[in-house]
CSV table of C-alpha atoms in Angstrom, one decimal:
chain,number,residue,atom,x,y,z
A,291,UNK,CA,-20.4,-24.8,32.3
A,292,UNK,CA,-18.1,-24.7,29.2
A,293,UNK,CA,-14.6,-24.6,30.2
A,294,UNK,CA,-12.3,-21.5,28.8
A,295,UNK,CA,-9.8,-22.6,26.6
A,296,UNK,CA,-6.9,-23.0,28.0
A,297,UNK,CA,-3.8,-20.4,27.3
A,298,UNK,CA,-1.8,-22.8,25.1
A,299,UNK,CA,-4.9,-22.8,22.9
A,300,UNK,CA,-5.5,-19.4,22.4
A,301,UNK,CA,-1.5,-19.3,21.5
A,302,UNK,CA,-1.9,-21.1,18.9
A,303,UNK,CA,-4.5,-19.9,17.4
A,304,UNK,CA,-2.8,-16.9,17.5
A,305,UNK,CA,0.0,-18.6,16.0
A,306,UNK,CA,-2.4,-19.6,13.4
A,307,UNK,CA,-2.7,-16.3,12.0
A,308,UNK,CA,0.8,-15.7,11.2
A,309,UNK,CA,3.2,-17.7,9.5
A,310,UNK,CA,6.9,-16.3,9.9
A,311,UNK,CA,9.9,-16.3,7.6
A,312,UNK,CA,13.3,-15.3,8.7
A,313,UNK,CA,12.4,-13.8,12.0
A,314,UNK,CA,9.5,-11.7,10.1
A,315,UNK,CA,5.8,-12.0,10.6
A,316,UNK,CA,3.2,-12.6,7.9
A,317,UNK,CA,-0.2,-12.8,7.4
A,318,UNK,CA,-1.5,-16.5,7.0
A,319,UNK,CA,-4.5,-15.8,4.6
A,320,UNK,CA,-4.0,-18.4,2.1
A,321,UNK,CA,-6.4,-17.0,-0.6
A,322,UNK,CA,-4.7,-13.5,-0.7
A,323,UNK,CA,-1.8,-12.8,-2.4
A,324,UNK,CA,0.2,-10.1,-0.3
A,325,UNK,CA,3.9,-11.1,0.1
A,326,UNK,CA,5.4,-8.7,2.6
A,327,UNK,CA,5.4,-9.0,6.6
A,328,UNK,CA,2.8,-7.3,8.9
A,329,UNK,CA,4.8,-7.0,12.2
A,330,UNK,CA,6.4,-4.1,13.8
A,331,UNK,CA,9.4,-3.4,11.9
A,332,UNK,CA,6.9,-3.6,8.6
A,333,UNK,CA,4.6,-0.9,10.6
A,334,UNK,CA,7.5,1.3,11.4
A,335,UNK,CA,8.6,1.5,7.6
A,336,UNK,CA,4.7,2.5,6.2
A,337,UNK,CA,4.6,5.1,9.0
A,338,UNK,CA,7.9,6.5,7.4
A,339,UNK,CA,6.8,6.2,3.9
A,340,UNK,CA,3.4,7.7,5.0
A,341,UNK,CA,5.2,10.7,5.9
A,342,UNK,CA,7.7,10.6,3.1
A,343,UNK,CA,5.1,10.6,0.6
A,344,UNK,CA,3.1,13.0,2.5
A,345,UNK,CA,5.9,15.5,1.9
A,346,UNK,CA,6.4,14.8,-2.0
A,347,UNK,CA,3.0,15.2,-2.6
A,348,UNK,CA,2.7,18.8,-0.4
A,349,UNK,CA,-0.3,16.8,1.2
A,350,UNK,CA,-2.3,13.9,1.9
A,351,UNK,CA,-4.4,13.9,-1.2
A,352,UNK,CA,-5.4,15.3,-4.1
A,353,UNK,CA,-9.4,14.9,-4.7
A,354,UNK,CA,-11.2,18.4,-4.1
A,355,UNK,CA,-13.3,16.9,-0.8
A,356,UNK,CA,-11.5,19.7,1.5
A,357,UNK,CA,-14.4,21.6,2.2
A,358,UNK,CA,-16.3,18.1,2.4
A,359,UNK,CA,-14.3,17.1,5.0
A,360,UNK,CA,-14.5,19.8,7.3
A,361,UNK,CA,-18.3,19.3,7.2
A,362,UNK,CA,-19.6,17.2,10.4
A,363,UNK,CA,-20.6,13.8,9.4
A,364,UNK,CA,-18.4,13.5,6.5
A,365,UNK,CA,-17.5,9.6,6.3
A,366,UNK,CA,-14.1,8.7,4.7
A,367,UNK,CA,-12.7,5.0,4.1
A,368,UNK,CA,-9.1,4.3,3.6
A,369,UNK,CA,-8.8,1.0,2.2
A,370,UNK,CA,-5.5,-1.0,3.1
A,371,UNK,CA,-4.5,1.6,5.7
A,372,UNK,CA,-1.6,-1.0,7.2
A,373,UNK,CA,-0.4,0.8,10.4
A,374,UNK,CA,-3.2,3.3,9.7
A,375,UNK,CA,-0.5,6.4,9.7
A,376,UNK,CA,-3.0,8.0,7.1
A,377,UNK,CA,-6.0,7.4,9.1
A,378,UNK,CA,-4.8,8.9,11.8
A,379,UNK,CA,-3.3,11.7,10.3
A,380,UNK,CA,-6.1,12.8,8.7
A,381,UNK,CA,-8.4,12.3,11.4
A,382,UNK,CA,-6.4,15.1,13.7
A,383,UNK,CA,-6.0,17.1,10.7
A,384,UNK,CA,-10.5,16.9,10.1
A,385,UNK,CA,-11.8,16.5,13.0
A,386,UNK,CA,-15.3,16.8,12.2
A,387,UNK,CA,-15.4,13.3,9.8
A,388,UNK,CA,-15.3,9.8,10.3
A,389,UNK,CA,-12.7,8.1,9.1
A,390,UNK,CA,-12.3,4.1,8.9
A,391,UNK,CA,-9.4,2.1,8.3
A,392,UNK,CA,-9.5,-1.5,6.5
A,393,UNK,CA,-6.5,-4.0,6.0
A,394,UNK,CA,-6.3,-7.3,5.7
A,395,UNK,CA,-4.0,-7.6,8.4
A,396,UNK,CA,-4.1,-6.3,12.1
A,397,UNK,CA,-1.4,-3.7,12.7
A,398,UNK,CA,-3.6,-0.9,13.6
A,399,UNK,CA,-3.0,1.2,16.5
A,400,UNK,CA,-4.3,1.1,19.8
A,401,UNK,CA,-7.5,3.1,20.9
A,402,UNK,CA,-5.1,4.8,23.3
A,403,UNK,CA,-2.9,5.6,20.1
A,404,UNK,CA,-6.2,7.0,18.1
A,405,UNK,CA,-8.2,10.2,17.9
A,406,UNK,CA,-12.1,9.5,19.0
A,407,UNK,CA,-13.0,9.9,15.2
A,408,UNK,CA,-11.1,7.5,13.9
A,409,UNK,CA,-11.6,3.5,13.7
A,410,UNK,CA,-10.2,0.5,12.1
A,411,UNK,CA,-11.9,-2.6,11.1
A,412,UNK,CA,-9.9,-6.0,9.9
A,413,UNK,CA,-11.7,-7.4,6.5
A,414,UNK,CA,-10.3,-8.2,3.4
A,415,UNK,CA,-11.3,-6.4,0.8
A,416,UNK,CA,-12.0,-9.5,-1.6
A,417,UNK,CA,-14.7,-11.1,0.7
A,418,UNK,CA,-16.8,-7.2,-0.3
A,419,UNK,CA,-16.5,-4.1,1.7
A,420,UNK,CA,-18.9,-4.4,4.7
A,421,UNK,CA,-20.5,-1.3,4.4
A,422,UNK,CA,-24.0,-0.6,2.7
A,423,UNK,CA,-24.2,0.8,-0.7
A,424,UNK,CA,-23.6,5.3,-1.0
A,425,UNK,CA,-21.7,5.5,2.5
A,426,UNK,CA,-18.5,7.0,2.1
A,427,UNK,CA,-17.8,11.0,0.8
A,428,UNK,CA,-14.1,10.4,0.3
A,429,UNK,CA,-12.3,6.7,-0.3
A,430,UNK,CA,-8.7,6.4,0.0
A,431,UNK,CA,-6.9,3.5,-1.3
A,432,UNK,CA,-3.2,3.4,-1.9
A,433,UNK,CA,-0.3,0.7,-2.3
A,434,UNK,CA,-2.4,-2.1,-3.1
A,435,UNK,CA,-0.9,-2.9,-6.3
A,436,UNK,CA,1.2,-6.0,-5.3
A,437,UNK,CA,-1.2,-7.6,-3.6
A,438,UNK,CA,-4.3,-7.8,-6.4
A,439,UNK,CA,-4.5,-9.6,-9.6
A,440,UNK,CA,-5.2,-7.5,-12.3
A,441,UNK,CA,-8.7,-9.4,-13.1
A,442,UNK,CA,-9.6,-8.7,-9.5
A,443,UNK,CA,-9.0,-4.5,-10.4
A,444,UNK,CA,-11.5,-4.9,-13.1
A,445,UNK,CA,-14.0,-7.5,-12.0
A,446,UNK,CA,-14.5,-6.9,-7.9
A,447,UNK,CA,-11.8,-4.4,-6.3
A,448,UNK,CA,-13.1,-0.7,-8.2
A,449,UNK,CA,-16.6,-1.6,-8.4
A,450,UNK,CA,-17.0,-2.3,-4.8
A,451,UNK,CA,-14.9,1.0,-4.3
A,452,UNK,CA,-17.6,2.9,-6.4
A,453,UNK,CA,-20.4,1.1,-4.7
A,454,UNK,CA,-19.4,2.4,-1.2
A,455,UNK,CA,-19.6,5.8,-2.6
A,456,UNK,CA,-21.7,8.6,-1.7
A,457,UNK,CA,-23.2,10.3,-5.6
A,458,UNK,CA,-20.9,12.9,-5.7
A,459,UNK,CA,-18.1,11.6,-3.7
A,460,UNK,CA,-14.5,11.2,-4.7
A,461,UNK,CA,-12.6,7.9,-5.0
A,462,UNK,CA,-8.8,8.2,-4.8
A,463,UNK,CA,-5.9,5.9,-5.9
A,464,UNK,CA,-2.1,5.9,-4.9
A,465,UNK,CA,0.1,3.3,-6.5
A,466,UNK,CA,3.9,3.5,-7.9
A,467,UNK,CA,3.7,4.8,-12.0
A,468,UNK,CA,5.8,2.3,-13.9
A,469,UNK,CA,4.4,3.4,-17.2
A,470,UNK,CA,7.9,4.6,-18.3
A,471,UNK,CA,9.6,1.7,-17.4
A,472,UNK,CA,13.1,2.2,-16.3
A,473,UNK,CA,16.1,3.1,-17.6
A,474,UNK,CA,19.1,2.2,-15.3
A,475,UNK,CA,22.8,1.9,-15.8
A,476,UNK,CA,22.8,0.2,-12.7
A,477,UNK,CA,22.9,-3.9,-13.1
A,478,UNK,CA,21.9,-4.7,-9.9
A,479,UNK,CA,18.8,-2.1,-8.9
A,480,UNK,CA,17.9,-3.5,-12.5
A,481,UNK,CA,18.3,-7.1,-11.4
A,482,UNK,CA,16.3,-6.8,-8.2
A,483,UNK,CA,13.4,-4.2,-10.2
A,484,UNK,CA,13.0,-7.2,-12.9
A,485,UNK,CA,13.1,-9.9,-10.5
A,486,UNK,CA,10.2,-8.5,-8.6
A,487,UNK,CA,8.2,-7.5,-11.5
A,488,UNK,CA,8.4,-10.5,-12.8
A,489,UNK,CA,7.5,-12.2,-9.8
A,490,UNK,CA,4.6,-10.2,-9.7
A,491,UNK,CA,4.1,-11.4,-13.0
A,492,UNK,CA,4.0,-14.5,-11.8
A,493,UNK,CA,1.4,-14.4,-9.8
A,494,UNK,CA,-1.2,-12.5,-12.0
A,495,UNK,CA,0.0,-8.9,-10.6
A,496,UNK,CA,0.5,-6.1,-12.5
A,497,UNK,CA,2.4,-3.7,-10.8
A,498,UNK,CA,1.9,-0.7,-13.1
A,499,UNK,CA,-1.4,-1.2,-12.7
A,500,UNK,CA,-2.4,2.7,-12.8
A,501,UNK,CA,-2.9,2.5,-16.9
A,502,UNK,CA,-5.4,-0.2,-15.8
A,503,UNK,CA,-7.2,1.8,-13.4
A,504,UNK,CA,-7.5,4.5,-15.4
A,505,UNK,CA,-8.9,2.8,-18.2
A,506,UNK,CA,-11.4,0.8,-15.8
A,507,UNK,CA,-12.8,4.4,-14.2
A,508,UNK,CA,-13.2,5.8,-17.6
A,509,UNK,CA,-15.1,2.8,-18.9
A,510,UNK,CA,-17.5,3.0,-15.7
A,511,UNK,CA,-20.7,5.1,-16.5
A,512,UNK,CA,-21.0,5.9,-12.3
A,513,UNK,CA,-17.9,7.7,-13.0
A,514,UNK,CA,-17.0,11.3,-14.2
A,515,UNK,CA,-14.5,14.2,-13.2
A,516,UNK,CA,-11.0,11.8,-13.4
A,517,UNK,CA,-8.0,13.6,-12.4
A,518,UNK,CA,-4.1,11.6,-13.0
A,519,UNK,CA,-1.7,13.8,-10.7
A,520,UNK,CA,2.2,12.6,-11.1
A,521,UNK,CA,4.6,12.6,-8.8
A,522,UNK,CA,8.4,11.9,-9.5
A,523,UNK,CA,10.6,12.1,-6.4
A,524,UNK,CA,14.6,11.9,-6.3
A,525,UNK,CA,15.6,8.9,-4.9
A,526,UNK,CA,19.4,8.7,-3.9
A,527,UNK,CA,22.1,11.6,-2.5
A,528,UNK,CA,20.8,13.9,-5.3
A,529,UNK,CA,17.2,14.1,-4.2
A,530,UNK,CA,18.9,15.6,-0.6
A,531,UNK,CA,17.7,14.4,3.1
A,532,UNK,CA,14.5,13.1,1.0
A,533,UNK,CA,15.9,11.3,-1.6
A,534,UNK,CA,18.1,9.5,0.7
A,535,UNK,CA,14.9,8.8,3.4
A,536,UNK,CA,13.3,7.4,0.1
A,537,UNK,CA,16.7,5.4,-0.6
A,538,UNK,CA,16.3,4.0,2.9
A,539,UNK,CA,12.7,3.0,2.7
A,540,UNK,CA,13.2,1.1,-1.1
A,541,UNK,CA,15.8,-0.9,0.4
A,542,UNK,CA,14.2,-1.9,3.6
A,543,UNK,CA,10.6,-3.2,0.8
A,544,UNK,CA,13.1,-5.6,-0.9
A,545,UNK,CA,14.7,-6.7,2.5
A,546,UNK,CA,11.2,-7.6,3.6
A,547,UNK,CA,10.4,-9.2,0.4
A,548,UNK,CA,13.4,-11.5,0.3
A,549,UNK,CA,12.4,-14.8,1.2
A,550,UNK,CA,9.9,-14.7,-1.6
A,551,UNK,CA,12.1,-12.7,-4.0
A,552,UNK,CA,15.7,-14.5,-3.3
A,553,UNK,CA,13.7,-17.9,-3.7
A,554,UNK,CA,12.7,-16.9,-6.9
A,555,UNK,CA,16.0,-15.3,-8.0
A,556,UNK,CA,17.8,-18.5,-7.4
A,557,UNK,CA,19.8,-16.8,-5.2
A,558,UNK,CA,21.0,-17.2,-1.3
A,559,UNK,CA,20.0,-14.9,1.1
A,560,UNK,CA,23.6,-13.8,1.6
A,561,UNK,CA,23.8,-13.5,-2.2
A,562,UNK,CA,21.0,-11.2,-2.2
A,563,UNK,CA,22.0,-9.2,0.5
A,564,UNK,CA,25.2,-8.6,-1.8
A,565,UNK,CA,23.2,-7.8,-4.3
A,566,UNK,CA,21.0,-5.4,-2.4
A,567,UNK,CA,24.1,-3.4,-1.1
A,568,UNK,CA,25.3,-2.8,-4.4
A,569,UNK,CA,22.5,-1.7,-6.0
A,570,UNK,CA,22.2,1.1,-3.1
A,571,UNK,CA,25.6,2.4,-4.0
A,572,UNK,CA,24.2,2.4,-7.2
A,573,UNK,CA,21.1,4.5,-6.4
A,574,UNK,CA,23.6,6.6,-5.0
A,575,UNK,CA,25.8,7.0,-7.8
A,576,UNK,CA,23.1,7.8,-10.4
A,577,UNK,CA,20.2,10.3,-10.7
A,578,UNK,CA,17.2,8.2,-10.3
A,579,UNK,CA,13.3,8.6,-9.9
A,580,UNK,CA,10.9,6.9,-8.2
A,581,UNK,CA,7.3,8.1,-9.5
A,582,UNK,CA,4.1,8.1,-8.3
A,583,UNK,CA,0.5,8.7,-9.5
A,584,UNK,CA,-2.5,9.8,-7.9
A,585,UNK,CA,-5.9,8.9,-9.6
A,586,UNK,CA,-8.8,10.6,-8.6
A,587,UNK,CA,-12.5,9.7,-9.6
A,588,UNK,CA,-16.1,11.4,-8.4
A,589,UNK,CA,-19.1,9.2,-8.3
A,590,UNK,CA,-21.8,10.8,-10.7
């Protein structure tokens, strides 16, 4: 008889799929490119933002598949669903569909913490969805954008999406717009936006990627009916209780991102922390935006 292994072993292999950084928990993939922790604190802040961006937008999407998703049966993916806040939500909210969570890393809920028509699956998305061709009605994807290169939107990530796809079904996309750029009197919300863009940079990432997206759908003969939806929310004490929630939430992504970003800065972690607090008085003292597009796409 085999023996079991032994709890030391199955430690570390636990161990093995995480790497941590400052007290924070990442995932250890070494062929993805995703730079912010998936542990608990990381879970807490998408559940907020979820709900954050859930108010901006008066909803949880913007494809026409309401009536599709109150019919029984109806199948909906939401690609990168981290703590799976929109899963779930939208699984109480239609309870006649399926809906399907996929991330890369494991911070899903419990099946105590889940409605019976909702699941979630760990996969990343790079290794192909695993789901046969024409399955889905609805796919969700949003806040992605760091984590791809931009050849990987055009050569693997939207035509996988659009293979998934029932004919007729709607494809949806959530990412920040940066296709204004910014314009900020602020030196250092302008030194920590830069720093991370160019990281980004870096590494092959584009994150205004929703030009990109755009132009990829329309260039794709399976594709028809695309929809670009806008959303610009106050961020700071001028956009009220929301602006400041938002506030909040911005500082707490470039807390989680500083070991990568302060390394590249050339900066301590004490300097950036400096930095960080300053440019939040700065949000505070200006009348900023933080925007947002939808893009919406229906399989022909």
């Amino acid at each position: 008889m085999e023996n079991e292994n032994s709890k030391e072993e199955i430690d570390e292999c636990i161990l093995d799929s995480f790497r941590y950084n400052e007290g924070r928990r990442f995932h250890n993939t070494i062929d993805a490119k995703y730079f912010f922790p998936n542990d608990i604190e990381e879970s807490d802040r998408l559940q907020e933002e979820h709900y954050l961006f859930q108010h901006a937008w008066k909803g949880n999407f913007s494809s026409p598949v309401q009536s599709t998703l109150n019919q029984p049966g109806a199948t909906v993916l939401d690609v990168g669903c981290g703590p799976g806040s929109w899963v779930i939500d939208m699984a109480h909210t239609f309870s006649s569909a399926i809906f399907i969570g996929l991330d890369i890393s494991p911070m899903f809920p419990s099946d105590q913490e889940k409605p019976n028509n909702a699941s979630f699956l760990q996969s990343n998305l790079l290794d192909g969805l695993p789901f046969p061709d024409d399955t889905f009605n609805f796919i969700h994807q949003s806040g992605i954008a760091t984590a791809l290169e931009e050849s990987q939107w055009k050569d693997e990530v939207i035509s996988e999406l659009i293979r998934v796809t029932k004919p007729g079904g709607w494809i949806e996309f959530m990412e920040i717009d940066g296709s204004d750029g910014i314009e900020l009197l602020s030196p250092n919300y302008c030194n920590l936006f830069n720093s991370a863009y160019n990281f980004f940079i870096k590494q092959n990432i584009n994150i205004n990627i929703c030009p990109v997206i755009k132009s990829i759908l329309k260039d794709n003969k399976q594709i028809k009916n695309i929809k670009h939806e806008v959303c610009a929310i106050r961020i700071g004490q001028w956009g009220g209780r929301l602006g400041e929630l938002m506030t909040v939430n911005i500082m707490s992504v470039y807390l989680a991102f500083k070991p990568s970003l302060s390394q590249f800065m050339g900066v301590t972690h004490e300097e950036f922390d400096k930095i960080l607090r300053l440019a939040r008085l700065e949000i505070n003292s200006n009348k900023f935006f933080w925007k947002l597009s939808r893009i919406c796409a229906q399989k022909k």
